[in-house]
PDB file of C-alpha atoms and ligand atoms in Angstrom:
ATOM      1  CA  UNK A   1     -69.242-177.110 -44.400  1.00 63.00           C
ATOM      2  CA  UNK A   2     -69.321-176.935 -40.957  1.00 66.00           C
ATOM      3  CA  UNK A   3     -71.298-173.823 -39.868  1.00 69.00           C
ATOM      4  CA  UNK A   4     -73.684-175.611 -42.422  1.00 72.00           C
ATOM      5  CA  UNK A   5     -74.173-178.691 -40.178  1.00 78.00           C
ATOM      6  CA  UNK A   6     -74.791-176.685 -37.241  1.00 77.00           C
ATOM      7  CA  UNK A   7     -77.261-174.003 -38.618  1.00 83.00           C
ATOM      8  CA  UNK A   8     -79.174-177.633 -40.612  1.00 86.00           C
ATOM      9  CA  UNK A   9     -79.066-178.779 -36.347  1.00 90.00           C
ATOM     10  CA  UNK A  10     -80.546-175.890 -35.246  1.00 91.00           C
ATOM     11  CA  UNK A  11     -83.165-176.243 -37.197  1.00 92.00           C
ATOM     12  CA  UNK A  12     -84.114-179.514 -37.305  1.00 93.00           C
ATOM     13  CA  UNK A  13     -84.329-178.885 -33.283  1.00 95.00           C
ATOM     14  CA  UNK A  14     -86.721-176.094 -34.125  1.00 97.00           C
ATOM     15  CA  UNK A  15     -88.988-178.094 -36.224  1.00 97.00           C
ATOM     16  CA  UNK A  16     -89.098-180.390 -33.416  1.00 97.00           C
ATOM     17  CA  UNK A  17     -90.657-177.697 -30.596  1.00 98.00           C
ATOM     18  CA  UNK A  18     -92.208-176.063 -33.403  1.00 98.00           C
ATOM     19  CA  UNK A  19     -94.135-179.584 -33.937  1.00 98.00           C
ATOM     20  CA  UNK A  20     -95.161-179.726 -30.471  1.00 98.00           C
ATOM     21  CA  UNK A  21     -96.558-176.785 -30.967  1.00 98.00           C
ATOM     22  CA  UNK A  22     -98.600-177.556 -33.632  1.00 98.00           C
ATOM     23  CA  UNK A  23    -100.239-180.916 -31.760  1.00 98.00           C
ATOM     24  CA  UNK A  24    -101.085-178.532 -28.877  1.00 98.00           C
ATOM     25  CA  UNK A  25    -102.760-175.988 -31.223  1.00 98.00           C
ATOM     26  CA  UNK A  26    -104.238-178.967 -33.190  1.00 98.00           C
ATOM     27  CA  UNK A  27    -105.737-180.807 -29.837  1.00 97.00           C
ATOM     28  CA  UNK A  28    -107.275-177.160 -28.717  1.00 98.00           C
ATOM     29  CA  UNK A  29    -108.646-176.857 -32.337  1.00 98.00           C
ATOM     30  CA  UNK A  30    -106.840-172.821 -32.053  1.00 98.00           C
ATOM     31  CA  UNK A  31    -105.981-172.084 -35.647  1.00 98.00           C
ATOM     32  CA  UNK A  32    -102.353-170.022 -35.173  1.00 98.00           C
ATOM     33  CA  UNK A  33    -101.162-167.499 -37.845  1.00 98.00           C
ATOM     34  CA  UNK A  34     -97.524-166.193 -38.020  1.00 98.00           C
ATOM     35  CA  UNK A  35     -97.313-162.614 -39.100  1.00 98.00           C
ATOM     36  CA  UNK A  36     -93.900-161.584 -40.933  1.00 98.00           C
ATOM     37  CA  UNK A  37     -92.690-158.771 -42.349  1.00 98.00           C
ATOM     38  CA  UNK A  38     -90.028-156.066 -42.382  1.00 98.00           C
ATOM     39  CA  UNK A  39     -90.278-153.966 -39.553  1.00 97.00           C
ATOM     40  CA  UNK A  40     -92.417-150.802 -39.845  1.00 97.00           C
ATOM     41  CA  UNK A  41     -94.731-152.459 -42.930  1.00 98.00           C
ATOM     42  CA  UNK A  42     -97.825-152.564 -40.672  1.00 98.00           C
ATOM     43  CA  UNK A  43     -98.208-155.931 -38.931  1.00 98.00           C
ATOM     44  CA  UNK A  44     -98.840-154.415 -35.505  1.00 97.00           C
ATOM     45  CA  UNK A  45    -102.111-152.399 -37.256  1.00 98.00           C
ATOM     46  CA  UNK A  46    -103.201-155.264 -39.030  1.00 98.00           C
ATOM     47  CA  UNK A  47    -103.174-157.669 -35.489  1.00 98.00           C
ATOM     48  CA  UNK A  48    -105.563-154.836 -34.344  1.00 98.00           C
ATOM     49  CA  UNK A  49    -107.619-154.918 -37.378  1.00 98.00           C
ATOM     50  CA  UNK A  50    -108.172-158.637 -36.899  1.00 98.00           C
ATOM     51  CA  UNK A  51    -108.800-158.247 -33.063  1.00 98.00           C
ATOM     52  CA  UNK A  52    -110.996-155.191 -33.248  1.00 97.00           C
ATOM     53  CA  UNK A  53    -113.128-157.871 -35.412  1.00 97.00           C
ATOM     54  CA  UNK A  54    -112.980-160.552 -34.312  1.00 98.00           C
ATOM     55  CA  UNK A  55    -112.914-160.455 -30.424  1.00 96.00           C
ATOM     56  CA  UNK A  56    -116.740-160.314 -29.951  1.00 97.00           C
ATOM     57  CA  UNK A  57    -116.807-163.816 -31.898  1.00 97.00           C
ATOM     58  CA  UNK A  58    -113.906-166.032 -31.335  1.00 98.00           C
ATOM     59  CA  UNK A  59    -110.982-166.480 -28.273  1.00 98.00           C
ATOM     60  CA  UNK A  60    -107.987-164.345 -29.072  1.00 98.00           C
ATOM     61  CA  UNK A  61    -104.607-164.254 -28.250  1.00 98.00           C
ATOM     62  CA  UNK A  62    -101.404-162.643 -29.336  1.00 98.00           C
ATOM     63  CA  UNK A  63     -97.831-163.473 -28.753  1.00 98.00           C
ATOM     64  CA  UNK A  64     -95.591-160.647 -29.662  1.00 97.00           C
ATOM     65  CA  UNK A  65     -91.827-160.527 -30.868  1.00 96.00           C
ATOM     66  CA  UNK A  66     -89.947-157.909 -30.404  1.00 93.00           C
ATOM     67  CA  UNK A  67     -86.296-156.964 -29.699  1.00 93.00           C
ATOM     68  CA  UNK A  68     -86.290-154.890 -26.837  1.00 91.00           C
ATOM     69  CA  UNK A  69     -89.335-153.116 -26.619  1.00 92.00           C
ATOM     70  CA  UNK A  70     -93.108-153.847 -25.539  1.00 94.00           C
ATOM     71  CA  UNK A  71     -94.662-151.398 -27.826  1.00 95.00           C
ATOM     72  CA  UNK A  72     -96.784-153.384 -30.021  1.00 95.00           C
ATOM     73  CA  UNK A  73     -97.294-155.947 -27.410  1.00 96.00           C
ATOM     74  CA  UNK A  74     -99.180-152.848 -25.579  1.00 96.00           C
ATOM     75  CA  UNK A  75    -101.263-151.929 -28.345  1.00 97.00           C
ATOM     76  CA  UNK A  76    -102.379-155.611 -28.967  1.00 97.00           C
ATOM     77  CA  UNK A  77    -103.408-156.151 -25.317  1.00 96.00           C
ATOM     78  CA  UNK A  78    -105.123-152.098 -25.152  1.00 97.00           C
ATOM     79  CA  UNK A  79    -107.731-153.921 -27.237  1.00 97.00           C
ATOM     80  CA  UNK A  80    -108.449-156.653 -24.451  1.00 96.00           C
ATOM     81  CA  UNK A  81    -106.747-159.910 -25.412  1.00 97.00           C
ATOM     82  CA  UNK A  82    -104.336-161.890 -23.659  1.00 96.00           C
ATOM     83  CA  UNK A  83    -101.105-161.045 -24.907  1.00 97.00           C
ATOM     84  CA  UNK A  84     -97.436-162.091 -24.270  1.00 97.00           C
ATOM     85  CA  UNK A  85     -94.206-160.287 -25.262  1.00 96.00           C
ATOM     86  CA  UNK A  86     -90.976-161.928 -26.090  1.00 96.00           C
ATOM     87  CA  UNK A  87     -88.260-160.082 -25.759  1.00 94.00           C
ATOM     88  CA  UNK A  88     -85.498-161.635 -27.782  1.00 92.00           C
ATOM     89  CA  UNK A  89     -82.975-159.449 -26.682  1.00 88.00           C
ATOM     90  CA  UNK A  90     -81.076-158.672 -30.123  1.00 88.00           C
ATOM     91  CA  UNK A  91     -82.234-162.013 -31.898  1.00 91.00           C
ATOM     92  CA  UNK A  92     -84.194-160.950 -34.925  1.00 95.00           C
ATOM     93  CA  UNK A  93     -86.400-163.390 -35.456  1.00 96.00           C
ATOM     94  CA  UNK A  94     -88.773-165.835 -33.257  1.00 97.00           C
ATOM     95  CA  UNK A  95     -87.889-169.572 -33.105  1.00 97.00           C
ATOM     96  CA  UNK A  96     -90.287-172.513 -31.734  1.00 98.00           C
ATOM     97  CA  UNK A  97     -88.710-172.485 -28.099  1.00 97.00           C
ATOM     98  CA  UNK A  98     -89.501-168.619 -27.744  1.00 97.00           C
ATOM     99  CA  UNK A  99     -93.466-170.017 -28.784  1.00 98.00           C
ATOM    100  CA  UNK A 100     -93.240-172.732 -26.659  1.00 98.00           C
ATOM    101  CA  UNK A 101     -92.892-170.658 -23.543  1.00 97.00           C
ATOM    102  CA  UNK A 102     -94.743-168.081 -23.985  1.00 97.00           C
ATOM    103  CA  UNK A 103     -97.471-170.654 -24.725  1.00 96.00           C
ATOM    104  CA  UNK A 104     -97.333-171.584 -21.250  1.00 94.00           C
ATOM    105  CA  UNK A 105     -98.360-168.442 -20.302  1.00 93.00           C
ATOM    106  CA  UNK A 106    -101.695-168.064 -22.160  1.00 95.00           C
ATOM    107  CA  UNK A 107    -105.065-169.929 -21.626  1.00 92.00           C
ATOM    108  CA  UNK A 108    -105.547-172.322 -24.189  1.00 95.00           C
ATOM    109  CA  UNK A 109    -109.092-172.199 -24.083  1.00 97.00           C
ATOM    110  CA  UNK A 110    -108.870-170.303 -27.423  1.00 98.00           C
ATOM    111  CA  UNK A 111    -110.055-169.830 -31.437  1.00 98.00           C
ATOM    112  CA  UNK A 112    -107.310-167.803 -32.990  1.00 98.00           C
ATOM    113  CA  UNK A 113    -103.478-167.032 -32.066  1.00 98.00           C
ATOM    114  CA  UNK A 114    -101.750-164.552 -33.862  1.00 98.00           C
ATOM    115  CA  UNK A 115     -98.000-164.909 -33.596  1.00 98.00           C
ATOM    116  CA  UNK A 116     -95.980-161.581 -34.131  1.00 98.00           C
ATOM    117  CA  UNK A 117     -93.014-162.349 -35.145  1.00 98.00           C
ATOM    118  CA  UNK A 118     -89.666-159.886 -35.012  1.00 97.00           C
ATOM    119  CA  UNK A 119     -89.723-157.195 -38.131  1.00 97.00           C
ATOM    120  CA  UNK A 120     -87.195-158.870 -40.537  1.00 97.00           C
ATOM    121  CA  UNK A 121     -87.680-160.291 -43.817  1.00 97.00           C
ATOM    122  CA  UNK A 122     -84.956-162.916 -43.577  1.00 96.00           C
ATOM    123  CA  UNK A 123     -84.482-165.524 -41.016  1.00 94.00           C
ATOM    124  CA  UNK A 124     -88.485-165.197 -39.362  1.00 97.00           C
ATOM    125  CA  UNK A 125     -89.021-167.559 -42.616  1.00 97.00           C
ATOM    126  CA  UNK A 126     -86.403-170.036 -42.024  1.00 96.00           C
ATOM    127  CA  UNK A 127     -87.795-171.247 -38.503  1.00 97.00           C
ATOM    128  CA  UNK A 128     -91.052-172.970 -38.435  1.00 97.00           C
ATOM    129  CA  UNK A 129     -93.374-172.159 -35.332  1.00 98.00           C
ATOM    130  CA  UNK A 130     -95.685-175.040 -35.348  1.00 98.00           C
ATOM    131  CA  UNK A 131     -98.438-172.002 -36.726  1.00 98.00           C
ATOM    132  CA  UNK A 132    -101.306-173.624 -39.076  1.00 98.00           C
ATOM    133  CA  UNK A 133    -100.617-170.131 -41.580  1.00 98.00           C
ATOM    134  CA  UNK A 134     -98.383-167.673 -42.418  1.00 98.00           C
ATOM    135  CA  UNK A 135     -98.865-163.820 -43.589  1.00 98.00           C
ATOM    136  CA  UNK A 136     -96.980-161.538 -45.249  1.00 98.00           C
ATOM    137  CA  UNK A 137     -96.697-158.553 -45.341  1.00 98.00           C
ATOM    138  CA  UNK A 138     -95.428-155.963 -47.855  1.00 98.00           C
ATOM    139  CA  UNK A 139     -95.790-152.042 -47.791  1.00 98.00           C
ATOM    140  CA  UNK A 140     -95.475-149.475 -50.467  1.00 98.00           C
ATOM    141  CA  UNK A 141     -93.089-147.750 -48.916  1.00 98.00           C
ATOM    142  CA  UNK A 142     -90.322-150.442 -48.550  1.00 97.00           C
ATOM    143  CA  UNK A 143     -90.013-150.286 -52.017  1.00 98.00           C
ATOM    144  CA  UNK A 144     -91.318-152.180 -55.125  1.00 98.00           C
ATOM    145  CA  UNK A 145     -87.883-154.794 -55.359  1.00 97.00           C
ATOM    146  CA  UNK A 146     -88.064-156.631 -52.252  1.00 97.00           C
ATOM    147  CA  UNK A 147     -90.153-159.699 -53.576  1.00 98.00           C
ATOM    148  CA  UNK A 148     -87.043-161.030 -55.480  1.00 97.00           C
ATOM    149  CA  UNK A 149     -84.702-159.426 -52.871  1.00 97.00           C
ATOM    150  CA  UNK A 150     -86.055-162.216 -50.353  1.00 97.00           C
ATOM    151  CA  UNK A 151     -87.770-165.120 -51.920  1.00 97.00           C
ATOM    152  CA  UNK A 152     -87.694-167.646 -49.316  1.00 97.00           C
ATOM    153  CA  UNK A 153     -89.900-165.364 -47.029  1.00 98.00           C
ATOM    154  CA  UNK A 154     -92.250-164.740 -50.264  1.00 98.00           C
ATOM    155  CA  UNK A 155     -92.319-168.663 -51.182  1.00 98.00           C
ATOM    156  CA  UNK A 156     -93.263-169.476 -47.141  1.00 98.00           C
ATOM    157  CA  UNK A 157     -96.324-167.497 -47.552  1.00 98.00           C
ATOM    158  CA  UNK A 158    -100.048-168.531 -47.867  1.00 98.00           C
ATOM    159  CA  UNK A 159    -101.097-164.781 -48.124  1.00 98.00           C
ATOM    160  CA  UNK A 160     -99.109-161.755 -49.142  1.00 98.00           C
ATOM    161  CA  UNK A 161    -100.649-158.761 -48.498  1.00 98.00           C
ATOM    162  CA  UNK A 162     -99.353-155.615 -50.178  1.00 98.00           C
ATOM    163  CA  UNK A 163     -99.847-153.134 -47.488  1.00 98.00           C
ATOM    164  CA  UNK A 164    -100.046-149.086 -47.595  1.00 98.00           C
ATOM    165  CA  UNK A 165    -101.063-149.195 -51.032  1.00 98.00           C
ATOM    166  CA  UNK A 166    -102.903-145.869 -50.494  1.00 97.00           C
ATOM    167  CA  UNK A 167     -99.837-144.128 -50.815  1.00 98.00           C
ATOM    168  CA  UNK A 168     -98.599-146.663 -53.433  1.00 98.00           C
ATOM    169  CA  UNK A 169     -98.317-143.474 -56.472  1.00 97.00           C
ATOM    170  CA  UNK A 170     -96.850-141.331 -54.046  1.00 98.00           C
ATOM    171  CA  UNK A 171     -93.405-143.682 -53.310  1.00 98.00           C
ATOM    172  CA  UNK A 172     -93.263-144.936 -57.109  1.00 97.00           C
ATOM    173  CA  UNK A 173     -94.410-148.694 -55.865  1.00 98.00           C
ATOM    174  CA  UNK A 174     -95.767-150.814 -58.967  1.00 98.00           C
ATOM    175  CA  UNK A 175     -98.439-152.595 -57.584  1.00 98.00           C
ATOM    176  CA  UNK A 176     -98.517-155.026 -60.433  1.00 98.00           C
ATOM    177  CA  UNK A 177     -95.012-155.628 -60.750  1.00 98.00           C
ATOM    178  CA  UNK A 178     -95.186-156.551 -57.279  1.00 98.00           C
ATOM    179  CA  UNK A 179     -98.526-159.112 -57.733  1.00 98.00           C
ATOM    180  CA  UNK A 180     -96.657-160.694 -61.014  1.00 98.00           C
ATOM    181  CA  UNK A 181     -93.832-161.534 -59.075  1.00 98.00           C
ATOM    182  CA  UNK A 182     -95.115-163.000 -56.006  1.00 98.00           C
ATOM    183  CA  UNK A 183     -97.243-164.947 -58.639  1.00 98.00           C
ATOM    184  CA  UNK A 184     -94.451-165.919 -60.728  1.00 98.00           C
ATOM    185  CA  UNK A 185     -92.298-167.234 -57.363  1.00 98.00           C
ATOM    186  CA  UNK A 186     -95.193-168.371 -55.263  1.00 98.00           C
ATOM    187  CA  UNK A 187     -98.170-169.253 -57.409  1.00 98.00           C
ATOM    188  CA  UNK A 188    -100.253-170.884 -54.373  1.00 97.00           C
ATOM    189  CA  UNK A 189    -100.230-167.583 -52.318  1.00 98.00           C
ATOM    190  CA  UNK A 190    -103.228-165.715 -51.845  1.00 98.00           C
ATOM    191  CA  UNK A 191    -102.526-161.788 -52.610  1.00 98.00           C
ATOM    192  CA  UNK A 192    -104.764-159.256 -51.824  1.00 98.00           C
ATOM    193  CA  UNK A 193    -103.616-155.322 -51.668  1.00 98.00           C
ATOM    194  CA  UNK A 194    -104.931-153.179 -48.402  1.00 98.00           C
ATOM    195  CA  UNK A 195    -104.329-150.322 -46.397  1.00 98.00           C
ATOM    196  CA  UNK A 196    -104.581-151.861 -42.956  1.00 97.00           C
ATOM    197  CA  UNK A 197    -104.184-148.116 -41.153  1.00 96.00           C
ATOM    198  CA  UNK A 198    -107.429-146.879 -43.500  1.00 97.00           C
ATOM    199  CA  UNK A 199    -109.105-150.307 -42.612  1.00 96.00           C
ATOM    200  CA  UNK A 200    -109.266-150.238 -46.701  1.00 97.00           C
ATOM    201  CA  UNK A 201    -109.449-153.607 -48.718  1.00 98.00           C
ATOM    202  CA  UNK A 202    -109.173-156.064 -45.267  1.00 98.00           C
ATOM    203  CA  UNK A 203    -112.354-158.211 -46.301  1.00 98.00           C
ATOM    204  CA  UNK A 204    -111.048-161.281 -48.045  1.00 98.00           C
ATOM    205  CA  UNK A 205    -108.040-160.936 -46.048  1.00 98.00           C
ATOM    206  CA  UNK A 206    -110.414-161.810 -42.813  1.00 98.00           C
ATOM    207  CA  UNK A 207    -112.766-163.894 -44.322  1.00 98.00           C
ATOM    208  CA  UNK A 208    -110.001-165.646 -45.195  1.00 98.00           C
ATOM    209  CA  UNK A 209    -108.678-166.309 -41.472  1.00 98.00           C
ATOM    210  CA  UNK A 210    -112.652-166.468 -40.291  1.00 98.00           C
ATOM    211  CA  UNK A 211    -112.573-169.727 -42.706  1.00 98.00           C
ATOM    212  CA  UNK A 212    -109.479-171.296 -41.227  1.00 98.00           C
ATOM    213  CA  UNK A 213    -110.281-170.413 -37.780  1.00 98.00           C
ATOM    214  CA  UNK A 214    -113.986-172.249 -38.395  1.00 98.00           C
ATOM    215  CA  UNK A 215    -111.570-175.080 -40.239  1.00 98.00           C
ATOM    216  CA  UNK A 216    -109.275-175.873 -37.315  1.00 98.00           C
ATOM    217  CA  UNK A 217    -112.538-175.443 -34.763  1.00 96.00           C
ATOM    218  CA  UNK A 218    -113.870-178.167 -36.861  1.00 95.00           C
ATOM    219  CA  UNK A 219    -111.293-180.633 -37.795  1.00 91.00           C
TER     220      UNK A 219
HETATM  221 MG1  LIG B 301     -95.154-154.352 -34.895  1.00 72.92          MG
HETATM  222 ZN1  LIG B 302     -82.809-164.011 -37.191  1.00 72.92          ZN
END
């Protein structure tokens, strides 16, 4: 009972910061998107899918979770945005105080920020960052089980994308198995299948985010 009152604490302190964080996106009309899925299923490609184009059009930046590394965080900012690295030192997923500093860091005169978050397809889902979206992500290789495996991530999403899917006959991955369960436990989420490293399938994906980025410029 107890460790239950303390992990309910620590987030209701989250969703605090994490709703600070949304007012400040909100009063700089930047439309933020969390990005969560296990690690190696492809988020870091698909951030430089969405930079690559988008950068000539709208203000970009990217806030990057990682353990211990600065990998991805390098490959984001090779392609000319502002980006900042957390480094959560062995935490494995991203919560609202991370955001909130690293916000400090970064310009806010801005259209999009993409939010990283640590590879992990558990906690990331539990701790709200004050983002307007959230994707995720799901690659063939991974295997075709996971949607049931970790339903709270799948039920916190607005799009699931089922990534790698080029390869999907090669590593026995049932596509549609896969759609009719997201559908089945999520029924609001948008789904669309892609290979992010081919550039393959991306279109409604980033018309999607094009519409909610013209959305929060508006609102
Ligand atoms: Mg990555
Ligand atoms: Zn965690």
């Amino acid at each position: 009972m107890k460790r239950i009152v303390v992990e309910k604490k620590i987030l209701e302190k989250n969703d605090d910061i994490a709703n600070q964080i949304r007012k400040t996106l909100d009063s700089n009309h930047i439309f933020g998107l969390n990005v969560m899925s296990s690690p190696g299923a492809g988020k870091t490609t698909l951030i430089e899918r969405m930079v690559e184009i988008f950068k000539s059009k709208y203000k970009i930046a990217a806030i990057d979770g990682d353990l211990d590394t600065q990998r991805d965080a390098q490959r984001i900012a090779a392609l000319g945005i502002e980006t900042v690295q957390i480094n959560t030192s062995g935490a494995c997923h991203l919560d609202s105080s991370m955001v909130y500093k690293a916000l400090n860091d970064i310009t806010l005169d801005l259209d999009l920020l993409i939010i990283e978050n640590v590879g992990n397809l558990v906690c990331p889902a539990s701790f709200y960052l004050g983002t307007h979206k959230n994707v995720v992500l799901i690659s063939t290789p991974e295997g075709d089980d996971k949607v049931k495996k970790y339903p709270t991530m799948f039920n916190v999403a607005d799009v699931v994308l089922i990534n790698k899917t080029d390869i999907a006959q090669f590593v026995k991955f049932d596509v549609e198995k896969v759609e009719n369960e997201i559908k089945e436990l999520n029924p609001h989420a948008l789904i669309y299948k892609i290979s992010a490293l081919k550039n393959d399938g991306l279109e409604p994906f980033l018309s999607w985010v094009e519409s909610n980025i013209v959305s929060v410029k508006n609102q």
